[in-house]
């Protein structure tokens, strides 16, 4: 069952439609997107921080070549595993792709589970100062002497809004927030508020796929990770390491699954069984974070990703969203 949330004013109703198909890993987003592409004139845009990497196919559950040939995806296979891709670049790339899709008479369909990318697209990004290695080292030295709880107290004095949402032990975020305060002379929360922009000029239909029973999603995750190992995930990582100059701190190799295989290859994980267990656990933790973000941060219409009639229900909602604009929409099967 869906719960309508979108409340569009007259101005919003006149904007062209765009669809956001969000959900945790293994929720069936890709298959549902392909089904929608069979029924509606959509152009698919990937919202996935791992699918941007070339030659990382198995561990990212990337659609195969035949699927991509029939249903082209934007923002897949953009960079090598040696490179980095940011939320700011995603926003620029996504807006460009959306404009092209709209100009061709189709509807942008953004699908994926990288929630930070959705947030960047919808809210914009703040112009925060670049990292200062010397200042970071100084803050780390302070933390070693006083403890991160003391630095959290200092942050509460300088930027109470940011401090209120950070745990006293969240060293990475406390460090960054203090760094920004000291460089900019202003709270990070103020800079973030200024960086938020009006949403892009589209009428967004936000669809969130959430499981009615997490145990079933956990089973899907376990089955999928085991299937990835069977399909050659270990060999894929070996090929990548031979071809590229990679390290475990690169975003590509920090991706779930790749990190665990790397650690196994380095002898930090003793057995194949332990590798499987760690990969499944890490993927479940990722799904948990995605569900929390969807539940608490992103406003959307909720659909049960385990519903056998999911495709029909979502297609009916999409048809309702685009019925008042001049798009050729095929009938719902």
mmCIF file of C-alpha atoms in Angstrom:
data_model
loop_
_atom_site.group_PDB
_atom_site.id
_atom_site.type_symbol
_atom_site.label_atom_id
_atom_site.label_comp_id
_atom_site.label_asym_id
_atom_site.label_seq_id
_atom_site.Cartn_x
_atom_site.Cartn_y
_atom_site.Cartn_z
ATOM 1 C CA UNK A 1 0.000 0.000 0.000
ATOM 2 C CA UNK A 2 1.268 3.464 -0.851
ATOM 3 C CA UNK A 3 0.935 6.531 1.345
ATOM 4 C CA UNK A 4 0.687 9.751 -0.727
ATOM 5 C CA UNK A 5 2.962 12.452 0.634
ATOM 6 C CA UNK A 6 3.570 14.803 -2.274
ATOM 7 C CA UNK A 7 1.499 17.969 -2.009
ATOM 8 C CA UNK A 8 2.061 19.982 -5.132
ATOM 9 C CA UNK A 9 0.931 23.541 -5.566
ATOM 10 C CA UNK A 10 -0.279 24.915 -8.871
ATOM 11 C CA UNK A 11 3.245 25.886 -9.916
ATOM 12 C CA UNK A 12 4.642 22.455 -9.137
ATOM 13 C CA UNK A 13 1.863 20.752 -11.092
ATOM 14 C CA UNK A 14 2.974 22.543 -14.241
ATOM 15 C CA UNK A 15 6.532 21.215 -13.973
ATOM 16 C CA UNK A 16 7.621 18.148 -15.956
ATOM 17 C CA UNK A 17 7.575 14.889 -13.974
ATOM 18 C CA UNK A 18 10.561 12.952 -12.707
ATOM 19 C CA UNK A 19 10.505 9.731 -10.711
ATOM 20 C CA UNK A 20 12.773 8.791 -7.799
ATOM 21 C CA UNK A 21 12.855 5.044 -7.115
ATOM 22 C CA UNK A 22 14.644 4.630 -3.800
ATOM 23 C CA UNK A 23 15.260 1.650 -1.574
ATOM 24 C CA UNK A 24 17.829 -0.436 0.302
ATOM 25 C CA UNK A 25 20.108 -2.906 -1.391
ATOM 26 C CA UNK A 26 18.372 -6.100 -2.587
ATOM 27 C CA UNK A 27 14.939 -4.439 -2.511
ATOM 28 C CA UNK A 28 14.372 -5.062 -6.219
ATOM 29 C CA UNK A 29 14.877 -1.517 -7.480
ATOM 30 C CA UNK A 30 16.599 -2.494 -10.732
ATOM 31 C CA UNK A 31 14.004 -5.066 -11.787
ATOM 32 C CA UNK A 32 11.195 -2.661 -10.987
ATOM 33 C CA UNK A 33 12.904 0.131 -12.950
ATOM 34 C CA UNK A 34 13.191 -2.171 -15.972
ATOM 35 C CA UNK A 35 9.510 -3.054 -15.694
ATOM 36 C CA UNK A 36 8.596 0.620 -15.583
ATOM 37 C CA UNK A 37 10.803 1.190 -18.630
ATOM 38 C CA UNK A 38 8.750 -1.431 -20.477
ATOM 39 C CA UNK A 39 5.510 0.371 -19.646
ATOM 40 C CA UNK A 40 6.442 4.063 -19.779
ATOM 41 C CA UNK A 41 8.693 6.334 -21.865
ATOM 42 C CA UNK A 42 11.362 6.790 -19.215
ATOM 43 C CA UNK A 43 15.103 7.311 -19.279
ATOM 44 C CA UNK A 44 16.927 5.550 -16.443
ATOM 45 C CA UNK A 45 19.542 7.377 -14.351
ATOM 46 C CA UNK A 46 21.583 5.385 -11.851
ATOM 47 C CA UNK A 47 21.831 6.786 -8.313
ATOM 48 C CA UNK A 48 24.526 4.434 -7.063
ATOM 49 C CA UNK A 49 28.009 5.372 -5.866
ATOM 50 C CA UNK A 50 29.450 1.969 -6.890
ATOM 51 C CA UNK A 51 27.940 1.653 -10.366
ATOM 52 C CA UNK A 52 29.950 4.665 -11.539
ATOM 53 C CA UNK A 53 33.082 2.458 -11.606
ATOM 54 C CA UNK A 54 34.041 0.619 -14.772
ATOM 55 C CA UNK A 55 34.819 -3.126 -14.584
ATOM 56 C CA UNK A 56 33.202 -3.440 -11.156
ATOM 57 C CA UNK A 57 30.281 -5.529 -12.306
ATOM 58 C CA UNK A 58 29.708 -8.545 -10.060
ATOM 59 C CA UNK A 59 29.999 -6.930 -6.631
ATOM 60 C CA UNK A 60 27.844 -3.965 -7.646
ATOM 61 C CA UNK A 61 25.061 -6.117 -9.151
ATOM 62 C CA UNK A 62 25.439 -4.025 -12.299
ATOM 63 C CA UNK A 63 22.909 -4.799 -15.060
ATOM 64 C CA UNK A 64 24.491 -6.993 -17.712
ATOM 65 C CA UNK A 65 25.448 -5.823 -21.204
ATOM 66 C CA UNK A 66 22.258 -7.136 -22.807
ATOM 67 C CA UNK A 67 20.086 -5.272 -20.301
ATOM 68 C CA UNK A 68 22.059 -2.047 -20.707
ATOM 69 C CA UNK A 69 21.770 -2.370 -24.474
ATOM 70 C CA UNK A 70 17.984 -2.665 -24.283
ATOM 71 C CA UNK A 71 17.565 -0.187 -21.433
ATOM 72 C CA UNK A 72 20.487 2.295 -21.417
ATOM 73 C CA UNK A 73 21.390 3.697 -18.009
ATOM 74 C CA UNK A 74 22.920 7.106 -17.429
ATOM 75 C CA UNK A 75 25.744 7.501 -14.867
ATOM 76 C CA UNK A 76 27.044 3.921 -15.082
ATOM 77 C CA UNK A 77 30.669 3.074 -15.973
ATOM 78 C CA UNK A 78 31.868 6.677 -15.736
ATOM 79 C CA UNK A 79 35.275 6.347 -14.076
ATOM 80 C CA UNK A 80 38.026 3.842 -13.296
ATOM 81 C CA UNK A 81 38.300 2.256 -9.826
ATOM 82 C CA UNK A 82 41.328 4.481 -9.200
ATOM 83 C CA UNK A 83 39.228 7.645 -9.373
ATOM 84 C CA UNK A 84 36.829 9.347 -6.972
ATOM 85 C CA UNK A 85 33.291 10.539 -7.609
ATOM 86 C CA UNK A 86 31.556 13.133 -5.449
ATOM 87 C CA UNK A 87 27.981 14.035 -4.597
ATOM 88 C CA UNK A 88 28.565 17.408 -6.249
ATOM 89 C CA UNK A 89 29.609 15.755 -9.501
ATOM 90 C CA UNK A 90 26.624 13.424 -9.298
ATOM 91 C CA UNK A 91 24.260 16.367 -8.981
ATOM 92 C CA UNK A 92 25.727 18.068 -12.038
ATOM 93 C CA UNK A 93 25.748 14.848 -14.065
ATOM 94 C CA UNK A 94 22.224 13.914 -13.015
ATOM 95 C CA UNK A 95 20.769 17.312 -13.892
ATOM 96 C CA UNK A 96 22.430 17.137 -17.315
ATOM 97 C CA UNK A 97 21.037 13.655 -17.925
ATOM 98 C CA UNK A 98 17.576 14.694 -16.743
ATOM 99 C CA UNK A 99 17.546 17.635 -19.145
ATOM 100 C CA UNK A 100 18.524 15.383 -22.063
ATOM 101 C CA UNK A 101 15.850 12.829 -21.181
ATOM 102 C CA UNK A 102 13.183 15.515 -20.855
ATOM 103 C CA UNK A 103 14.240 17.090 -24.171
ATOM 104 C CA UNK A 104 13.770 13.714 -25.868
ATOM 105 C CA UNK A 105 10.146 13.563 -24.680
ATOM 106 C CA UNK A 106 10.755 11.038 -21.941
ATOM 107 C CA UNK A 107 10.524 11.037 -18.152
ATOM 108 C CA UNK A 108 13.659 10.877 -15.970
ATOM 109 C CA UNK A 109 13.606 7.782 -13.742
ATOM 110 C CA UNK A 110 16.303 7.945 -11.085
ATOM 111 C CA UNK A 111 16.920 4.617 -9.375
ATOM 112 C CA UNK A 112 19.414 3.567 -6.736
ATOM 113 C CA UNK A 113 20.266 3.423 -3.064
ATOM 114 C CA UNK A 114 22.880 6.140 -2.492
ATOM 115 C CA UNK A 115 20.785 8.416 -0.335
ATOM 116 C CA UNK A 116 23.401 11.168 -0.129
ATOM 117 C CA UNK A 117 23.098 11.580 -3.898
ATOM 118 C CA UNK A 118 19.332 12.035 -3.665
ATOM 119 C CA UNK A 119 19.828 14.619 -0.938
ATOM 120 C CA UNK A 120 22.405 16.467 -3.037
ATOM 121 C CA UNK A 121 20.093 16.465 -6.044
ATOM 122 C CA UNK A 122 17.047 17.735 -4.189
ATOM 123 C CA UNK A 123 18.653 20.180 -1.746
ATOM 124 C CA UNK A 124 21.892 21.273 -3.351
ATOM 125 C CA UNK A 125 25.312 21.332 -1.716
ATOM 126 C CA UNK A 126 27.035 23.825 0.522
ATOM 127 C CA UNK A 127 30.282 25.473 -0.533
ATOM 128 C CA UNK A 128 32.355 24.136 2.365
ATOM 129 C CA UNK A 129 36.082 24.840 2.723
ATOM 130 C CA UNK A 130 38.530 22.202 1.519
ATOM 131 C CA UNK A 131 40.231 19.941 4.032
ATOM 132 C CA UNK A 132 43.342 21.349 5.674
ATOM 133 C CA UNK A 133 45.768 18.487 6.523
ATOM 134 C CA UNK A 134 47.782 20.610 8.959
ATOM 135 C CA UNK A 135 44.691 21.745 10.848
ATOM 136 C CA UNK A 136 43.315 18.201 10.906
ATOM 137 C CA UNK A 137 46.554 16.932 12.412
ATOM 138 C CA UNK A 138 46.325 19.664 15.045
ATOM 139 C CA UNK A 139 42.737 18.676 15.913
ATOM 140 C CA UNK A 140 43.758 15.022 16.160
ATOM 141 C CA UNK A 141 46.570 16.003 18.529
ATOM 142 C CA UNK A 142 44.073 17.907 20.668
ATOM 143 C CA UNK A 143 41.796 14.855 20.709
ATOM 144 C CA UNK A 144 44.676 12.621 21.775
ATOM 145 C CA UNK A 145 45.333 14.963 24.705
ATOM 146 C CA UNK A 146 41.787 15.917 25.742
ATOM 147 C CA UNK A 147 39.568 13.224 24.216
ATOM 148 C CA UNK A 148 36.909 13.560 21.535
ATOM 149 C CA UNK A 149 34.217 14.215 24.160
ATOM 150 C CA UNK A 150 36.014 17.449 25.087
ATOM 151 C CA UNK A 151 36.183 18.493 21.443
ATOM 152 C CA UNK A 152 32.495 17.692 21.107
ATOM 153 C CA UNK A 153 31.890 20.114 23.987
ATOM 154 C CA UNK A 154 33.894 22.778 22.151
ATOM 155 C CA UNK A 155 31.858 22.125 18.996
ATOM 156 C CA UNK A 156 28.658 22.549 21.018
ATOM 157 C CA UNK A 157 29.854 26.040 21.908
ATOM 158 C CA UNK A 158 30.820 26.958 18.327
ATOM 159 C CA UNK A 159 28.087 25.131 16.427
ATOM 160 C CA UNK A 160 25.346 23.807 18.736
ATOM 161 C CA UNK A 161 23.149 22.703 15.814
ATOM 162 C CA UNK A 162 25.790 20.374 14.403
ATOM 163 C CA UNK A 163 26.948 19.163 17.804
ATOM 164 C CA UNK A 164 23.389 18.193 18.732
ATOM 165 C CA UNK A 165 23.234 15.623 15.927
ATOM 166 C CA UNK A 166 26.698 14.134 16.553
ATOM 167 C CA UNK A 167 27.639 11.610 19.203
ATOM 168 C CA UNK A 168 30.587 12.614 21.429
ATOM 169 C CA UNK A 169 32.577 9.716 19.982
ATOM 170 C CA UNK A 170 31.918 10.504 16.315
ATOM 171 C CA UNK A 171 35.510 11.580 15.774
ATOM 172 C CA UNK A 172 35.458 11.931 11.989
ATOM 173 C CA UNK A 173 32.456 14.262 11.872
ATOM 174 C CA UNK A 174 33.495 16.232 14.950
ATOM 175 C CA UNK A 175 36.896 16.798 13.366
ATOM 176 C CA UNK A 176 35.380 18.012 10.101
ATOM 177 C CA UNK A 177 32.883 20.310 11.833
ATOM 178 C CA UNK A 178 35.619 21.903 13.971
ATOM 179 C CA UNK A 179 37.862 22.236 10.941
ATOM 180 C CA UNK A 180 35.137 24.131 9.083
ATOM 181 C CA UNK A 181 34.422 26.367 12.070
ATOM 182 C CA UNK A 182 38.072 27.301 12.405
ATOM 183 C CA UNK A 183 38.685 27.875 8.696
ATOM 184 C CA UNK A 184 35.447 29.722 7.880
ATOM 185 C CA UNK A 185 34.974 31.394 11.237
ATOM 186 C CA UNK A 186 31.334 30.333 11.056
ATOM 187 C CA UNK A 187 29.327 27.251 12.076
ATOM 188 C CA UNK A 188 29.058 24.441 9.547
ATOM 189 C CA UNK A 189 25.288 24.375 10.109
ATOM 190 C CA UNK A 190 25.010 27.953 8.795
ATOM 191 C CA UNK A 191 27.033 27.145 5.695
ATOM 192 C CA UNK A 192 24.925 24.054 5.031
ATOM 193 C CA UNK A 193 21.708 26.054 5.366
ATOM 194 C CA UNK A 194 22.985 28.629 2.889
ATOM 195 C CA UNK A 195 23.979 25.893 0.458
ATOM 196 C CA UNK A 196 20.495 24.482 0.178
ATOM 197 C CA UNK A 197 18.824 25.520 -3.038
ATOM 198 C CA UNK A 198 15.368 25.188 -4.484
ATOM 199 C CA UNK A 199 14.660 21.729 -5.889
ATOM 200 C CA UNK A 200 15.383 21.202 -9.580
ATOM 201 C CA UNK A 201 12.528 22.232 -11.921
ATOM 202 C CA UNK A 202 10.697 18.912 -11.880
ATOM 203 C CA UNK A 203 7.607 17.485 -10.259
ATOM 204 C CA UNK A 204 9.160 14.635 -8.310
ATOM 205 C CA UNK A 205 7.321 11.428 -7.566
ATOM 206 C CA UNK A 206 9.298 9.931 -4.695
ATOM 207 C CA UNK A 207 8.828 6.180 -4.349
ATOM 208 C CA UNK A 208 10.438 4.351 -1.425
ATOM 209 C CA UNK A 209 10.710 0.556 -1.442
ATOM 210 C CA UNK A 210 10.820 -0.742 2.125
ATOM 211 C CA UNK A 211 10.462 -4.325 3.376
ATOM 212 C CA UNK A 212 7.458 -5.361 5.468
ATOM 213 C CA UNK A 213 9.685 -8.089 6.950
ATOM 214 C CA UNK A 214 13.391 -7.358 7.305
ATOM 215 C CA UNK A 215 14.183 -11.039 7.793
ATOM 216 C CA UNK A 216 13.135 -11.644 4.185
ATOM 217 C CA UNK A 217 15.345 -8.806 2.967
ATOM 218 C CA UNK A 218 18.199 -10.291 4.999
ATOM 219 C CA UNK A 219 17.642 -13.626 3.272
ATOM 220 C CA UNK A 220 17.763 -11.922 -0.112
ATOM 221 C CA UNK A 221 21.018 -10.205 0.852
ATOM 222 C CA UNK A 222 22.612 -13.484 1.941
ATOM 223 C CA UNK A 223 21.525 -15.266 -1.228
ATOM 224 C CA UNK A 224 22.781 -12.457 -3.420
ATOM 225 C CA UNK A 225 26.197 -12.190 -1.782
ATOM 226 C CA UNK A 226 26.702 -15.951 -2.033
ATOM 227 C CA UNK A 227 25.692 -15.740 -5.701
ATOM 228 C CA UNK A 228 28.251 -12.955 -6.248
ATOM 229 C CA UNK A 229 31.005 -15.148 -4.843
ATOM 230 C CA UNK A 230 29.859 -18.000 -7.063
ATOM 231 C CA UNK A 231 29.848 -15.663 -10.082
ATOM 232 C CA UNK A 232 33.490 -14.702 -9.512
ATOM 233 C CA UNK A 233 33.639 -11.690 -7.190
ATOM 234 C CA UNK A 234 37.011 -12.794 -5.796
ATOM 235 C CA UNK A 235 38.431 -13.160 -9.287
ATOM 236 C CA UNK A 236 36.982 -9.763 -10.247
ATOM 237 C CA UNK A 237 38.859 -8.081 -7.397
ATOM 238 C CA UNK A 238 42.051 -9.911 -8.395
ATOM 239 C CA UNK A 239 41.723 -8.618 -11.969
ATOM 240 C CA UNK A 240 41.109 -5.084 -10.752
ATOM 241 C CA UNK A 241 44.176 -5.163 -8.510
ATOM 242 C CA UNK A 242 46.318 -6.416 -11.364
ATOM 243 C CA UNK A 243 45.102 -3.793 -13.805
ATOM 244 C CA UNK A 244 44.864 -0.689 -11.597
ATOM 245 C CA UNK A 245 46.907 0.960 -8.857
ATOM 246 C CA UNK A 246 44.420 0.377 -6.053
ATOM 247 C CA UNK A 247 44.515 0.734 -2.290
ATOM 248 C CA UNK A 248 41.990 -0.180 0.407
ATOM 249 C CA UNK A 249 41.245 3.474 1.178
ATOM 250 C CA UNK A 250 39.889 4.240 -2.307
ATOM 251 C CA UNK A 251 36.091 4.576 -2.501
ATOM 252 C CA UNK A 252 35.896 1.742 -5.027
ATOM 253 C CA UNK A 253 37.580 -0.722 -2.693
ATOM 254 C CA UNK A 254 35.656 0.524 0.328
ATOM 255 C CA UNK A 255 32.432 -0.592 -1.350
ATOM 256 C CA UNK A 256 30.580 -3.372 0.427
ATOM 257 C CA UNK A 257 31.805 -6.747 -0.773
ATOM 258 C CA UNK A 258 34.981 -5.401 -2.347
ATOM 259 C CA UNK A 259 36.346 -4.361 1.044
ATOM 260 C CA UNK A 260 35.738 -7.829 2.496
ATOM 261 C CA UNK A 261 37.307 -9.600 -0.497
ATOM 262 C CA UNK A 262 40.333 -7.272 -0.276
ATOM 263 C CA UNK A 263 40.752 -8.122 3.412
ATOM 264 C CA UNK A 264 40.484 -11.836 2.632
ATOM 265 C CA UNK A 265 43.128 -11.539 -0.068
ATOM 266 C CA UNK A 266 45.387 -9.700 2.389
ATOM 267 C CA UNK A 267 44.995 -12.454 4.989
ATOM 268 C CA UNK A 268 42.921 -10.341 7.375
ATOM 269 C CA UNK A 269 39.995 -12.731 6.980
ATOM 270 C CA UNK A 270 40.970 -16.316 7.612
ATOM 271 C CA UNK A 271 38.477 -18.455 5.713
ATOM 272 C CA UNK A 272 36.022 -18.316 2.839
ATOM 273 C CA UNK A 273 33.208 -18.928 5.324
ATOM 274 C CA UNK A 274 34.291 -15.892 7.353
ATOM 275 C CA UNK A 275 34.475 -13.843 4.157
ATOM 276 C CA UNK A 276 30.900 -14.843 3.343
ATOM 277 C CA UNK A 277 29.676 -14.000 6.839
ATOM 278 C CA UNK A 278 31.405 -10.612 6.862
ATOM 279 C CA UNK A 279 30.158 -9.714 3.400
ATOM 280 C CA UNK A 280 26.584 -10.568 4.326
ATOM 281 C CA UNK A 281 26.830 -8.674 7.620
ATOM 282 C CA UNK A 282 28.288 -5.561 5.933
ATOM 283 C CA UNK A 283 25.558 -5.604 3.297
ATOM 284 C CA UNK A 284 22.854 -5.922 5.954
ATOM 285 C CA UNK A 285 24.357 -2.973 7.813
ATOM 286 C CA UNK A 286 24.285 -0.963 4.589
ATOM 287 C CA UNK A 287 20.621 -1.846 4.110
ATOM 288 C CA UNK A 288 19.898 -0.796 7.679
ATOM 289 C CA UNK A 289 21.482 2.621 7.104
ATOM 290 C CA UNK A 290 19.579 3.057 3.844
ATOM 291 C CA UNK A 291 16.274 2.178 5.515
ATOM 292 C CA UNK A 292 16.982 4.576 8.384
ATOM 293 C CA UNK A 293 17.760 7.387 5.948
ATOM 294 C CA UNK A 294 14.645 6.701 3.899
ATOM 295 C CA UNK A 295 12.486 6.543 7.009
ATOM 296 C CA UNK A 296 13.868 9.633 8.732
ATOM 297 C CA UNK A 297 15.201 11.910 6.000
ATOM 298 C CA UNK A 298 13.630 11.385 2.592
ATOM 299 C CA UNK A 299 9.918 12.091 2.220
ATOM 300 C CA UNK A 300 8.323 9.608 -0.139
ATOM 301 C CA UNK A 301 5.478 7.237 -0.856
ATOM 302 C CA UNK A 302 6.157 3.864 0.693
ATOM 303 C CA UNK A 303 5.690 0.553 -1.102
ATOM 304 C CA UNK A 304 6.386 -2.895 0.304
ATOM 305 C CA UNK A 305 9.285 -4.260 -1.756
ATOM 306 C CA UNK A 306 8.165 -7.802 -0.865
ATOM 307 C CA UNK A 307 4.656 -7.309 -2.308
ATOM 308 C CA UNK A 308 4.001 -9.729 -5.179
ATOM 309 C CA UNK A 309 1.934 -7.029 -6.874
ATOM 310 C CA UNK A 310 4.580 -4.331 -6.460
ATOM 311 C CA UNK A 311 5.102 -3.624 -10.165
ATOM 312 C CA UNK A 312 1.400 -3.177 -10.833
ATOM 313 C CA UNK A 313 0.908 -0.905 -7.834
ATOM 314 C CA UNK A 314 3.884 1.285 -8.639
ATOM 315 C CA UNK A 315 2.975 1.453 -12.336
ATOM 316 C CA UNK A 316 -0.524 2.623 -11.436
ATOM 317 C CA UNK A 317 0.937 5.395 -9.271
ATOM 318 C CA UNK A 318 3.328 6.436 -12.028
ATOM 319 C CA UNK A 319 0.497 6.507 -14.568
ATOM 320 C CA UNK A 320 -1.455 8.782 -12.243
ATOM 321 C CA UNK A 321 1.532 11.100 -11.857
ATOM 322 C CA UNK A 322 2.133 11.542 -15.584
ATOM 323 C CA UNK A 323 -1.462 11.431 -16.840
ATOM 324 C CA UNK A 324 -1.784 15.218 -17.023
ATOM 325 C CA UNK A 325 1.259 15.859 -19.178
ATOM 326 C CA UNK A 326 1.839 15.321 -22.877
ATOM 327 C CA UNK A 327 3.765 12.072 -22.805
ATOM 328 C CA UNK A 328 2.852 8.958 -24.757
ATOM 329 C CA UNK A 329 2.218 6.507 -21.922
ATOM 330 C CA UNK A 330 1.614 2.847 -22.751
ATOM 331 C CA UNK A 331 -1.165 0.948 -21.071
ATOM 332 C CA UNK A 332 -0.565 -0.833 -17.774
ATOM 333 C CA UNK A 333 -0.327 -4.537 -18.324
#
